[in-house]
XYZ file of C-alpha atoms in Angstrom:
183
model
C 61.730 145.573 177.113
C 64.027 148.377 176.028
C 61.229 150.880 176.305
C 60.432 149.617 179.798
C 64.056 149.960 180.799
C 64.155 153.547 179.467
C 60.981 154.452 181.353
C 61.449 152.528 184.525
C 65.163 152.404 184.630
C 67.208 149.493 185.616
C 66.231 147.723 188.879
C 68.830 148.406 191.659
C 68.327 145.183 193.775
C 68.932 142.512 190.977
C 65.315 142.278 189.809
C 66.512 142.755 186.310
C 66.085 139.517 184.552
C 64.498 136.059 184.599
C 66.443 134.009 187.153
C 66.759 130.282 186.582
C 65.550 129.371 190.115
C 62.047 130.410 188.787
C 62.180 127.125 186.797
C 62.846 125.181 190.006
C 59.859 126.890 191.728
C 57.552 126.184 188.798
C 58.591 122.525 188.602
C 58.028 122.177 192.287
C 54.615 123.788 192.126
C 53.661 121.681 189.156
C 54.405 118.531 191.289
C 52.982 120.057 194.582
C 50.147 122.347 193.312
C 48.524 125.080 195.356
C 44.894 125.151 195.987
C 42.800 126.849 193.345
C 42.362 130.560 194.210
C 45.188 130.426 196.811
C 46.411 133.852 198.025
C 50.107 134.053 197.251
C 52.921 136.517 198.316
C 55.826 136.456 195.835
C 58.786 137.739 197.850
C 61.479 139.722 196.080
C 59.250 139.253 192.932
C 61.468 141.093 190.468
C 59.798 140.295 187.097
C 57.347 138.106 189.004
C 57.459 134.942 187.067
C 56.851 132.575 190.097
C 53.742 134.572 191.075
C 52.536 134.894 187.464
C 52.909 131.137 187.092
C 50.644 130.715 190.265
C 48.162 133.149 188.877
C 48.073 131.383 185.527
C 47.992 127.743 186.693
C 46.081 127.938 189.990
C 43.977 131.068 189.577
C 46.011 132.388 192.593
C 45.455 135.897 193.931
C 49.081 137.023 193.860
C 50.915 140.065 195.365
C 54.394 140.723 194.224
C 56.458 142.241 196.951
C 59.755 143.944 196.107
C 61.794 146.777 197.843
C 62.669 148.184 194.442
C 59.551 149.686 192.733
C 61.232 149.907 189.340
C 60.693 146.154 188.976
C 56.886 146.611 188.897
C 56.496 147.725 185.301
C 58.302 144.613 184.228
C 56.198 142.489 186.430
C 52.986 144.121 185.110
C 54.295 143.673 181.496
C 54.779 139.978 182.004
C 51.423 139.593 183.805
C 49.661 141.233 180.949
C 51.463 138.914 178.410
C 50.172 135.939 180.477
C 46.686 137.498 180.854
C 46.760 137.517 184.639
C 46.625 140.199 187.368
C 49.247 140.664 190.053
C 49.072 143.245 192.795
C 52.222 145.011 193.852
C 53.619 145.786 197.289
C 56.795 147.840 197.887
C 58.211 146.654 201.141
C 61.345 145.372 202.775
C 61.340 141.839 204.290
C 61.943 143.216 207.714
C 58.676 145.268 207.530
C 56.393 142.538 206.590
C 54.394 141.864 209.839
C 52.756 138.794 211.036
C 49.280 140.248 210.493
C 50.191 141.097 206.920
C 51.128 137.437 206.364
C 47.939 136.149 207.776
C 46.260 137.217 204.502
C 48.183 134.678 202.504
C 47.922 130.915 201.972
C 51.496 130.575 200.499
C 54.657 132.572 200.320
C 57.154 131.984 197.494
C 60.577 133.432 196.571
C 63.065 132.672 194.060
C 66.910 133.827 194.088
C 66.155 136.235 197.012
C 68.859 135.177 199.458
C 71.900 136.165 197.667
C 73.615 138.285 200.316
C 74.646 137.192 203.762
C 72.562 140.039 205.181
C 69.314 138.714 203.813
C 69.634 135.356 205.557
C 68.222 136.623 209.047
C 65.267 138.782 207.477
C 64.287 135.848 205.421
C 64.500 133.374 208.254
C 62.408 135.740 210.426
C 59.797 136.234 207.758
C 59.457 132.507 207.288
C 58.992 132.131 211.085
C 56.436 134.918 211.172
C 54.627 133.330 208.157
C 54.428 130.038 210.028
C 53.181 131.746 213.153
C 50.449 133.584 211.026
C 49.145 130.411 209.706
C 50.544 130.566 206.100
C 50.120 127.116 204.779
C 53.432 126.912 202.867
C 56.585 128.860 202.299
C 58.708 127.922 199.337
C 62.026 129.479 198.596
C 64.216 128.514 195.647
C 67.833 129.338 195.106
C 70.789 128.154 192.889
C 72.632 127.061 196.110
C 74.385 130.103 197.369
C 75.956 129.934 200.908
C 73.413 132.316 202.575
C 70.529 130.408 201.284
C 71.936 127.075 202.414
C 72.444 128.476 205.890
C 68.900 129.852 205.865
C 67.452 126.513 204.652
C 69.497 124.551 207.145
C 68.400 126.783 210.089
C 64.707 126.638 208.900
C 64.915 122.797 208.707
C 66.405 122.636 212.270
C 64.069 125.386 213.920
C 60.878 125.592 211.775
C 60.597 121.941 210.630
C 61.200 122.908 207.087
C 62.394 120.615 204.376
C 65.639 121.397 202.447
C 65.988 119.697 199.155
C 68.381 119.770 196.153
C 66.278 120.230 192.979
C 66.969 120.253 189.231
C 65.096 120.657 186.052
C 65.923 120.373 182.386
C 62.915 122.427 181.046
C 62.165 125.095 179.983
C 65.894 125.556 180.723
C 68.599 123.661 182.611
C 68.626 124.732 186.315
C 69.935 123.168 189.459
C 69.652 124.445 193.120
C 67.902 123.972 196.416
C 64.355 124.405 197.726
C 63.360 125.250 201.292
C 59.832 124.236 202.056
C 58.176 125.184 205.323
C 54.651 124.136 206.224
C 52.552 121.765 204.044
C 54.756 119.645 201.963
């Protein structure tokens, strides 16, 4: 990891560690599995643990999207450790088009709505995903205000579900899930 940090530098948009909300996502997906071979877009992937989980447990075809390309060496390192492949895509949420989303069965994201200014682009991306026929969008967060507003708005306007969630393993984590589409 030190060598990667020296070579790639520190990510500038907070994709610099394992976020506990990844545990919430993995627990949710264990209880509500994806179809084998699902095409998954991991938004704000950072180190990509949610997407790697999908690739490993559901043989998913995963694309990790992040605006900060310095996270991709960390993503690839963790994918190799788990003996899975993950494609990468450098893009901002606002630039993901409906036709791009049509190529995915599921969209996931963990700890990605941490600033007020991210609420609107993530709501719009979720709306475009539903319009494009994506079967499920699942976002997890420790419960920050921007995420709670996003989830409440999606529940009201997109028929999404907003749930409190907690896990004790592999580490203790509490937070919220927003689930749009198939439940």
